[in-house]
Coordinates of C-alpha atoms and ligand atoms in Angstrom, one line a residue:
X1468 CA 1.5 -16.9 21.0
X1469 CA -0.5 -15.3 17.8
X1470 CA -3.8 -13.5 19.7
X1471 CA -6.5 -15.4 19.5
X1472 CA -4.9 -18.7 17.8
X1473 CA -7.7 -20.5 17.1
X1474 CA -9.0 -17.6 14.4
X1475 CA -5.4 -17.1 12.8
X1476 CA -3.0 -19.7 11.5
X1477 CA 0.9 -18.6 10.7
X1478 CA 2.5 -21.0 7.9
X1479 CA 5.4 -20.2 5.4
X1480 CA 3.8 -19.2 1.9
X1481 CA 7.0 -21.4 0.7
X1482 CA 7.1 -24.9 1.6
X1483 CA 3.6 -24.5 4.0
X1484 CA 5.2 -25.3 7.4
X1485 CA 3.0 -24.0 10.2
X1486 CA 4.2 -21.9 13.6
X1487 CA 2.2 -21.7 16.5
X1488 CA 4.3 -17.9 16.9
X1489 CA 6.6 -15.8 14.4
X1490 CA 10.0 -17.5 14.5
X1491 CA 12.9 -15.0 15.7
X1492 CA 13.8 -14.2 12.4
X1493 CA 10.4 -13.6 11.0
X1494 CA 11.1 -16.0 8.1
X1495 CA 10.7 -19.7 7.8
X1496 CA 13.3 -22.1 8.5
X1497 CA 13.4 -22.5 4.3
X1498 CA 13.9 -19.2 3.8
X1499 CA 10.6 -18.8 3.1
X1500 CA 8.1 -15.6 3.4
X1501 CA 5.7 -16.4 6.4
X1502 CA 2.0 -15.7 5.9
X1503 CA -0.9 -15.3 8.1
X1504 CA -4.4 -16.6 7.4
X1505 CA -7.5 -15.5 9.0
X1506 CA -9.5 -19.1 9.8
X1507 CA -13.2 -19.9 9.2
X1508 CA -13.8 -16.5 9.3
X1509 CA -16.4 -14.4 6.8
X1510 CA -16.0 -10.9 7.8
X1511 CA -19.1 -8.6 6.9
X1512 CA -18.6 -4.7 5.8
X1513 CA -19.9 -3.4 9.0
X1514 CA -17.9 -5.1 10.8
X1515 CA -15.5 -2.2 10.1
X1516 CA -15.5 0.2 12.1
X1517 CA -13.8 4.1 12.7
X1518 CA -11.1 5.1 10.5
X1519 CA -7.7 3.9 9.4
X1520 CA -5.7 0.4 9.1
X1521 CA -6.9 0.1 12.8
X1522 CA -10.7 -0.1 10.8
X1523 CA -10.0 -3.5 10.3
X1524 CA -9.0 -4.9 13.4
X1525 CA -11.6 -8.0 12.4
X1526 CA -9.4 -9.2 10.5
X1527 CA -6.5 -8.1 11.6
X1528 CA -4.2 -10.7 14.2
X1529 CA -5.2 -9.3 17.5
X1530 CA -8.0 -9.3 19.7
X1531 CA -10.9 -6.4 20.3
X1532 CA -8.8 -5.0 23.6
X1533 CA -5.6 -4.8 22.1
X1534 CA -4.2 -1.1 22.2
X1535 CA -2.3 -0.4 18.7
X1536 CA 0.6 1.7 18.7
X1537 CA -0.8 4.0 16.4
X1538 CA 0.1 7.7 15.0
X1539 CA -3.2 7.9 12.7
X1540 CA -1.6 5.8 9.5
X1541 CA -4.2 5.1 6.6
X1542 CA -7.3 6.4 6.1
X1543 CA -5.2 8.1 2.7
X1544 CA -6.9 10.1 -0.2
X1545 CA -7.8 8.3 -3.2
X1546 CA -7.7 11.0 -5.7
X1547 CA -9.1 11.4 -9.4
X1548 CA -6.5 12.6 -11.7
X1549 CA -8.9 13.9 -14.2
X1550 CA -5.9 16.2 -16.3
X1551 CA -4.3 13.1 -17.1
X1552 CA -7.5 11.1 -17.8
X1553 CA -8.3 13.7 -20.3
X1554 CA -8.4 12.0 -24.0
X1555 CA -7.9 8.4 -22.5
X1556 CA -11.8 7.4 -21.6
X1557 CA -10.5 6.3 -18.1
X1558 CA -10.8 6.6 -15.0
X1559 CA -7.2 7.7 -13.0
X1560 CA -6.9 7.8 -9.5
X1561 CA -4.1 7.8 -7.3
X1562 CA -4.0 6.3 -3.4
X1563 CA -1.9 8.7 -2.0
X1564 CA -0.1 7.0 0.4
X1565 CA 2.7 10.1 1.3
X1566 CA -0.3 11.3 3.4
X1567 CA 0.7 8.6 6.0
X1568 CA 2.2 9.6 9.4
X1569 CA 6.1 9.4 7.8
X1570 CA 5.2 9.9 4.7
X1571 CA 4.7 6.2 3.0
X1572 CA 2.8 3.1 2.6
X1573 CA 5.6 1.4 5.3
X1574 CA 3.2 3.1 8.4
X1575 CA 0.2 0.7 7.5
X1576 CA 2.2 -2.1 8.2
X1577 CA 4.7 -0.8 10.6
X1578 CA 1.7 0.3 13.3
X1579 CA 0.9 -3.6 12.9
X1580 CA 4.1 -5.2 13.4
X1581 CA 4.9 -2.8 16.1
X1582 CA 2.0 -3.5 18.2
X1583 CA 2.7 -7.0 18.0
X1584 CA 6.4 -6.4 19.1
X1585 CA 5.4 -4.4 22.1
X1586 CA 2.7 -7.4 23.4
X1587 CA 5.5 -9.7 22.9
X1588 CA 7.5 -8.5 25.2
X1589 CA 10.2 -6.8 22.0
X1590 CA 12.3 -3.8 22.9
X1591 CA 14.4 -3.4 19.8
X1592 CA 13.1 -3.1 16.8
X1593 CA 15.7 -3.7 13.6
X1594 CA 14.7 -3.5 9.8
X1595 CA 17.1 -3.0 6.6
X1596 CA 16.4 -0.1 4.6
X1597 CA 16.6 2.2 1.3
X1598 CA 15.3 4.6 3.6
X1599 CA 11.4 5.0 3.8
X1600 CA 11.2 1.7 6.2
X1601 CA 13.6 3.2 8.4
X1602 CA 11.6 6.3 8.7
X1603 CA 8.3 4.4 10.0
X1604 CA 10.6 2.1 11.9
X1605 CA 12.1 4.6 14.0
X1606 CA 9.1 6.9 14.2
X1607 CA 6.7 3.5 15.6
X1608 CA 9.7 2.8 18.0
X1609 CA 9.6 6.0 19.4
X1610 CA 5.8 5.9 19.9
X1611 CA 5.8 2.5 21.2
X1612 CA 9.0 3.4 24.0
X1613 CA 11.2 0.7 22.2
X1614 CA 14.5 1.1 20.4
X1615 CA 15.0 1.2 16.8
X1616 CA 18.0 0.0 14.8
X1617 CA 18.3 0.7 11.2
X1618 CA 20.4 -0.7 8.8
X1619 CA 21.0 1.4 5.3
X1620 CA 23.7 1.3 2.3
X1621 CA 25.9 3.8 2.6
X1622 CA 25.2 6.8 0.3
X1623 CA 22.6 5.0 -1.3
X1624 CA 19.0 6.7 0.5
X1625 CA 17.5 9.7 0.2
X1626 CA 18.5 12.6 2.3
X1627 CA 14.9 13.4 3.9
X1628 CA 14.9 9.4 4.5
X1629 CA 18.1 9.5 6.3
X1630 CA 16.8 12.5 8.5
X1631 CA 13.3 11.1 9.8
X1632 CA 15.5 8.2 11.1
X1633 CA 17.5 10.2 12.9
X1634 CA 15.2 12.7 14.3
X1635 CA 13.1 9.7 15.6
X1636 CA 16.3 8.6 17.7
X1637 CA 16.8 5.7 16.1
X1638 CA 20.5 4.2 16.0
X1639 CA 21.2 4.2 12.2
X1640 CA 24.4 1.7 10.9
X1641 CA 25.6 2.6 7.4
X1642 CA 26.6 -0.8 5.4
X1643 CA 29.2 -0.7 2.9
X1644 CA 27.3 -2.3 -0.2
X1645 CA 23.7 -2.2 -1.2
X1646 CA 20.4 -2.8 0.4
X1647 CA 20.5 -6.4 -1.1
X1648 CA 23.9 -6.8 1.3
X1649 CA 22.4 -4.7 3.9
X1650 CA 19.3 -7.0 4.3
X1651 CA 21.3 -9.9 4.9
X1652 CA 23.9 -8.7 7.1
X1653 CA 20.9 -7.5 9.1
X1654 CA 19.6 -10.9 8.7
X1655 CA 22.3 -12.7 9.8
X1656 CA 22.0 -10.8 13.4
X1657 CA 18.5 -11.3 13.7
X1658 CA 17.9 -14.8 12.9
X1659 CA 20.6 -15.3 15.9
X1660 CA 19.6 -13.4 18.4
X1661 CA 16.4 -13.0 20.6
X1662 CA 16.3 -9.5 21.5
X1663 CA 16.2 -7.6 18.1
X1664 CA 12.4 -8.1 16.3
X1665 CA 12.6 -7.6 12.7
X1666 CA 10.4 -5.3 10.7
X1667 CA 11.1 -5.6 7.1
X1668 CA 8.2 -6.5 4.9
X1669 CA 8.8 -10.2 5.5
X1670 CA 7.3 -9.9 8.8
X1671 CA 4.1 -11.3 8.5
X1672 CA 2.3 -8.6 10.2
X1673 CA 3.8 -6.0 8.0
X1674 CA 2.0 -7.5 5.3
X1675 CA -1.6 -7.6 7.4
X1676 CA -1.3 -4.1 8.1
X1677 CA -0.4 -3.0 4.1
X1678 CA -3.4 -5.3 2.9
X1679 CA -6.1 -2.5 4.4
X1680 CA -4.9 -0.1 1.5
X1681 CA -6.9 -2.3 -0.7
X1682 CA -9.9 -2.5 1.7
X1683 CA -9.4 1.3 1.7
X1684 CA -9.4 1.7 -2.1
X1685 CA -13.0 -0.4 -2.2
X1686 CA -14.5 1.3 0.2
X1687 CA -13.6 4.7 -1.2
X1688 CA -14.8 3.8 -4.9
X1689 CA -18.5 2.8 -3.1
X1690 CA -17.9 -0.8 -3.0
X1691 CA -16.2 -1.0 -6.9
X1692 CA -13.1 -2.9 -7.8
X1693 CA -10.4 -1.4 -9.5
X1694 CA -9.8 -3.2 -12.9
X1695 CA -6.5 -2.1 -12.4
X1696 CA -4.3 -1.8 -9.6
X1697 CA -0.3 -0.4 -10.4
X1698 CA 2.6 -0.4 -8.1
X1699 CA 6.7 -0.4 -7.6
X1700 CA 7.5 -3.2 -7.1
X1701 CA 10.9 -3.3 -4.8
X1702 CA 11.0 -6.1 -2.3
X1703 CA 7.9 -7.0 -3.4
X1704 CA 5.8 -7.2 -0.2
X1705 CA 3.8 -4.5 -1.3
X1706 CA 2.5 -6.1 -4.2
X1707 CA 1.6 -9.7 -2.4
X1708 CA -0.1 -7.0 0.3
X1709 CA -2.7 -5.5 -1.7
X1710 CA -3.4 -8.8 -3.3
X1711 CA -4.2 -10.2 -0.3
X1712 CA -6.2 -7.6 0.8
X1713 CA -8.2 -7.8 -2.8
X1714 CA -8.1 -11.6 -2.5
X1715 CA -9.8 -11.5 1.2
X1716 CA -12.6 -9.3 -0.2
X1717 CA -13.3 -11.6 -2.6
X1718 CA -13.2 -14.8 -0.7
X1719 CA -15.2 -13.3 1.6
X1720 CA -17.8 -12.8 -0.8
X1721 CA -17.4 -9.0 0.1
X1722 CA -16.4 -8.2 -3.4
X1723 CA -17.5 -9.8 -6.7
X1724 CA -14.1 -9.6 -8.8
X1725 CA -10.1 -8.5 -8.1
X1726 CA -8.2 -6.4 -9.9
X1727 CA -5.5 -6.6 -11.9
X1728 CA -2.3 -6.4 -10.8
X1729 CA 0.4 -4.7 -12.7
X1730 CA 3.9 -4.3 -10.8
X1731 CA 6.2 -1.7 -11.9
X1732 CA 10.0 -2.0 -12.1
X1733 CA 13.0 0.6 -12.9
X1734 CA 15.3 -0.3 -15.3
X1735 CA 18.7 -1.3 -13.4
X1736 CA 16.6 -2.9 -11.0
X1737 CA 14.0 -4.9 -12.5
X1738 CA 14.9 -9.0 -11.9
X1739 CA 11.7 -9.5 -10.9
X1740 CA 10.0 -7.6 -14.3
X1741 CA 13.0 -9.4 -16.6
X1742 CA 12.0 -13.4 -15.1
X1743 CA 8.2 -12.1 -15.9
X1744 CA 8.9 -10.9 -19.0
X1745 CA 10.7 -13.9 -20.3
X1746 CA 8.4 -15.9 -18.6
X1747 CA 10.7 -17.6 -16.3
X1748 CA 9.4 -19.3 -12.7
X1749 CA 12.5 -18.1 -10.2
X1750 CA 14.1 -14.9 -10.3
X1751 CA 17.7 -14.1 -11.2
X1752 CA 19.4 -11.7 -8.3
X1753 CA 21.3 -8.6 -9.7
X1754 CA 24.3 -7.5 -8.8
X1755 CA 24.7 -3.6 -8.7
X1756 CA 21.4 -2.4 -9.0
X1757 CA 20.8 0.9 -9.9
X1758 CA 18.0 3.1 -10.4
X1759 CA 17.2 7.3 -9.7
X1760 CA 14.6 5.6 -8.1
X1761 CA 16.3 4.6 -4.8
X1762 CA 13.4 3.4 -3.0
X1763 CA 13.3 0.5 -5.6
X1764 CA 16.6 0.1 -5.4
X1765 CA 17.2 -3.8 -5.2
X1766 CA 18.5 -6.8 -7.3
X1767 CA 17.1 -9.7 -4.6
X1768 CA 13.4 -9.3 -3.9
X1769 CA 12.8 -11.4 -1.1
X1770 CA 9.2 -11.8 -1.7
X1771 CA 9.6 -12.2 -5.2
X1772 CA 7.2 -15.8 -5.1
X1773 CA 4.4 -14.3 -3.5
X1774 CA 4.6 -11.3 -6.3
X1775 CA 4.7 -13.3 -9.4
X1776 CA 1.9 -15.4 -8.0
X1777 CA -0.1 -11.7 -7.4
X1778 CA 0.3 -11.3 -10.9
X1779 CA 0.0 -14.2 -12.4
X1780 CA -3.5 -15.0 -10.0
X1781 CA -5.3 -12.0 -10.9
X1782 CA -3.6 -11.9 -14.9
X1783 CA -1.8 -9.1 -14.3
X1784 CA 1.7 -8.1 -15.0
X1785 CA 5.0 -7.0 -14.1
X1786 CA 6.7 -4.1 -16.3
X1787 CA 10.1 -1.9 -16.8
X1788 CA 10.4 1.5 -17.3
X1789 CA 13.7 4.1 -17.6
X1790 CA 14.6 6.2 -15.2
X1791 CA 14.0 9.2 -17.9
X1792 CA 10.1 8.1 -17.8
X1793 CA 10.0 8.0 -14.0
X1794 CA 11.3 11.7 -13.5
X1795 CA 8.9 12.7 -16.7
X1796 CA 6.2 10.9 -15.0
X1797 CA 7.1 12.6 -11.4
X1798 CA 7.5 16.1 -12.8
X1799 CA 3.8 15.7 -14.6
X1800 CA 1.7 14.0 -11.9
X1801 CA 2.9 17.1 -9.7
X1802 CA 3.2 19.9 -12.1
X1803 CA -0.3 18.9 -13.5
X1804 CA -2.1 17.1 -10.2
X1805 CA -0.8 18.8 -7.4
X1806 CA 0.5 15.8 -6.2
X1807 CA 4.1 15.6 -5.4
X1808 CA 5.6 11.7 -5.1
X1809 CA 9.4 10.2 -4.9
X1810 CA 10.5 8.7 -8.0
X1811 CA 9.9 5.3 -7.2
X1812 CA 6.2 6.1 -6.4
X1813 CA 5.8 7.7 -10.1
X1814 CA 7.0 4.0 -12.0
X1815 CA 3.6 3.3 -12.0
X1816 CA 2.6 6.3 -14.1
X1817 CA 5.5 6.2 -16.0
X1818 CA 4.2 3.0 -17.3
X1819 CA 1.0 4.7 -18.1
X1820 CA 2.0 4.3 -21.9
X1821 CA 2.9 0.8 -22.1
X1822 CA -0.5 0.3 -20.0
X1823 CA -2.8 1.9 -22.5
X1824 CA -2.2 -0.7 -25.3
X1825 CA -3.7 -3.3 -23.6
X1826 CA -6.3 -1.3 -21.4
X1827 CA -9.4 -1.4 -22.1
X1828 CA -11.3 2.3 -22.5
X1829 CA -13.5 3.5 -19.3
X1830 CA -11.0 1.1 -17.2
X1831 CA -10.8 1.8 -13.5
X1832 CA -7.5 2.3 -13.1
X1833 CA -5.7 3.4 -9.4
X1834 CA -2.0 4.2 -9.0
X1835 CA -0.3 3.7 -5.5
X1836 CA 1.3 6.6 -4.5
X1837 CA 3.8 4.9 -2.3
X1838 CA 5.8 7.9 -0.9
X1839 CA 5.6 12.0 -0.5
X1840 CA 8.2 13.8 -2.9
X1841 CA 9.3 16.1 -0.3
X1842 CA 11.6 13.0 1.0
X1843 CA 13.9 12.8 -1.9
X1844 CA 14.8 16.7 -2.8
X1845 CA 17.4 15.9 -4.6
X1846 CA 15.4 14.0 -7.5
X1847 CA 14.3 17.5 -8.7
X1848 CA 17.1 19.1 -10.3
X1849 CA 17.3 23.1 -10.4
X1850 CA 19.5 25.9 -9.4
X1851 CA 18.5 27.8 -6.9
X1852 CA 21.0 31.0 -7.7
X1853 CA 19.1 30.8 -11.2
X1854 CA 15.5 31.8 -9.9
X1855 CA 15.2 35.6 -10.0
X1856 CA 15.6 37.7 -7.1
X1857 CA 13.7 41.1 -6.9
X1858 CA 14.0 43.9 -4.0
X1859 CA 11.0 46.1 -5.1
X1860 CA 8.1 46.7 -6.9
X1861 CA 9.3 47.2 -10.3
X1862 CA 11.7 44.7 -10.6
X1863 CA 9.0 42.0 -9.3
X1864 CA 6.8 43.6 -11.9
X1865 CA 8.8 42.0 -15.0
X1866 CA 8.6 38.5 -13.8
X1867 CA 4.3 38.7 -13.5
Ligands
F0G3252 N1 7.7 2.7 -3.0 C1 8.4 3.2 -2.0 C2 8.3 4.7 -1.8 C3 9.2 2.4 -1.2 O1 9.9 2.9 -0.2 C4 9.3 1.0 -1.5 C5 10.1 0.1 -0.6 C6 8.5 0.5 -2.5 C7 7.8 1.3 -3.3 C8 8.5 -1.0 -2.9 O2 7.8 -1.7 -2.0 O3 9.5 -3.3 -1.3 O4 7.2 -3.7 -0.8 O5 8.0 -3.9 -3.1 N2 10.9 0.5 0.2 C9 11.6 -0.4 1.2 C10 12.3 0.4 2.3 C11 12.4 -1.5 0.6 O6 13.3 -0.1 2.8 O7 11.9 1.5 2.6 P1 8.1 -3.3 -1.8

């Protein structure tokens, strides 16, 4: 049963059916997204206390003796990108969530969901991938003693991605067809069988554990809300995270406003960006999606309702942008920052020109940094016989 059930109820964000405990699949019996709610609760700030996601364990689904199965995820640098800012009369900052224990944003919620597999008695942990989830799913395994399976179209992840898994031990299945094909297969296991706990972003505590980025980013700006806060947008679970997290602070009377939400898409993989920009309700899947950014990689968001309502609640909104912009965008934000991201994490700076016609000057504006560049080497194109090579002093002299 949910720890401490009478502060936390578990009900499916689509057609509002309540579980006393996570079913098997992690989903609702409609398909539906599941979604925890923290009851008659008003957390206070200082009721946070040391650092990280584990911070918030008020209002997090556990109780205060819980051990988490941790490897120090969150607690991730929010930093001021004053190059870029230059000209523009606003503020820049990127959360840099590459920082994280594998490398992404997946660890906030991964520590989450895997402590609540290990006190349910879970030994094998299974998720479907384009390759950063299966990273923090087979590193949190191997912390917590369990097993990890990992699911991942074939060809289709990045290299460093692909690695992590392995070197983490987990057992890593290649599907023939894209993530959208890989999910379900995977799905179709899971929602059957007992023994394997899913840990893709539609497990609920996933989502609990990624909501403390926004908690994070308040904290760090002195108790200020963003006026804008940019992400890619993928499966979409990210995006409904951080609105929750924003949405708590405010219902909590913690915060005074939210920001706004702006979701970014890659074009070739953008239904979710397409239905909001011709203002339709339900999402179309694509077939064949295709993007440089392979994270983002993915025609069927499953928590596509919980994103649009993220933007449409806080009057945000959900853009495209070409794969050209997202390697400009990657190439500047770490040739002129210092700060090297995959290409899915720079869509949200590759919108940055799109964003400034409707910004407003000396708007707070915070990028999420989703994932570290170094997983995805092949993104940066050069040749490596075409760099000089020098054997002594003079010849390293004409290069200086
Ligand atoms: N950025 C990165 C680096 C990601 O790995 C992902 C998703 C996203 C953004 C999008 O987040 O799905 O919550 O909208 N990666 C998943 C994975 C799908 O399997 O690693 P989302």
């Amino acid at each position: 049963m949910l720890q401490n059930n009478s502060r936390w109820s578990l009900h499916c964000f689509t057609c509002g059916k309540e579980y006393g405990e996570e079913p098997i699949s992690s989903r609702c019996d409609c398909g539906g997204p599941l979604e925890l709610t923290l009851k008659h609760e008003f957390p206070r700030l200082e009721d946070f206390k040391g650092t990280g996601v584990w911070r918030y364990l008020k209002v997090l689904p556990f109780n205060d003796a819980n051990s988490p199965v941790t490897i120090n995820e969150g607690n991730t640098p929010l930093i001021p990108l004053d190059r870029m800012a230059k000209n523009t009369g606003m503020r820049l900052f990127v959360k840099n969530e590459g920082q994280n224990p594998t490398g992404s944003f997946k660890d906030r919620g991964m520590t989450v969901a895997v402590t609540r597999a290990r006190d349910i008695g879970a030994d094998t942990l299974i998720c479907a991938s384009t390759g950063n989830t299966s990273a923090s799913t087979a590193a949190y395994a191997a912390r917590a003693g369990m097993r990890a399976v990992v699911l991942v179209p074939d060809g289709k992840i990045a290299g460093g991605k692909l690695v992590q898994a392995i070197a983490h031990g987990a057992t890593v299945i290649r599907v023939a067809g894209d993530f959208d094909a890989t999910l379900e297969l995977m799905m179709s296991q899971a929602s059957t069988r007992r023994d394997l706990y899913v840990v893709n972003s539609i497990n609920p505590f996933r989502i609990e554990g990624q909501k403390t980025g926004a908690y994070e980013i308040f904290e760090q700006l002195d108790g200020r809300i963003p006026d804008y806060v940019i992400l890619p947008v993928g499966n979409a679970g990210n995006i409904s995270s951080y609105w929750k997290g924003f949405s708590e602070l405010r219902k909590w009377g913690i915060a005074k406003t939210v920001p706004k939400m702006i979701g970014v898409q890659a074009a070739g993989a953008s239904p979710l960006a397409d239905a909001f920009i011709n203002g339709r309700e339900t999402v179309n899947r694509l077939a064949n999606p295709e993007t440089v950014a392979s994270a983002i990689r993915i025609g069927n968001p499953v928590s596509w309702k919980k994103a649009l309502q993220a933007v449409n609640q806080s009057k945000g909104r959900l853009l495209v942008v070409s794969d050209r912009e997202i390697l400009d965008a990657q190439k500047m934000l770490a040739s002129s920052e210092g700060i090297f991201v995959e290409p899915a994490s720079a869509a949200p700076l590759a919108a940055m020109n799109q964003l400034k016609k409707f910004m407003e000057r000396k708007s707070l504006v915070v990028f999420i940094g989703t994932g570290n560049g170094l997983k995805d080497q092949s993104a940066v194109q050069f040749d490596a016989e075409n760099l000089p090579l020098v054997s002594n002093p003079r010849e390293l002299a004409i290069h200086l």
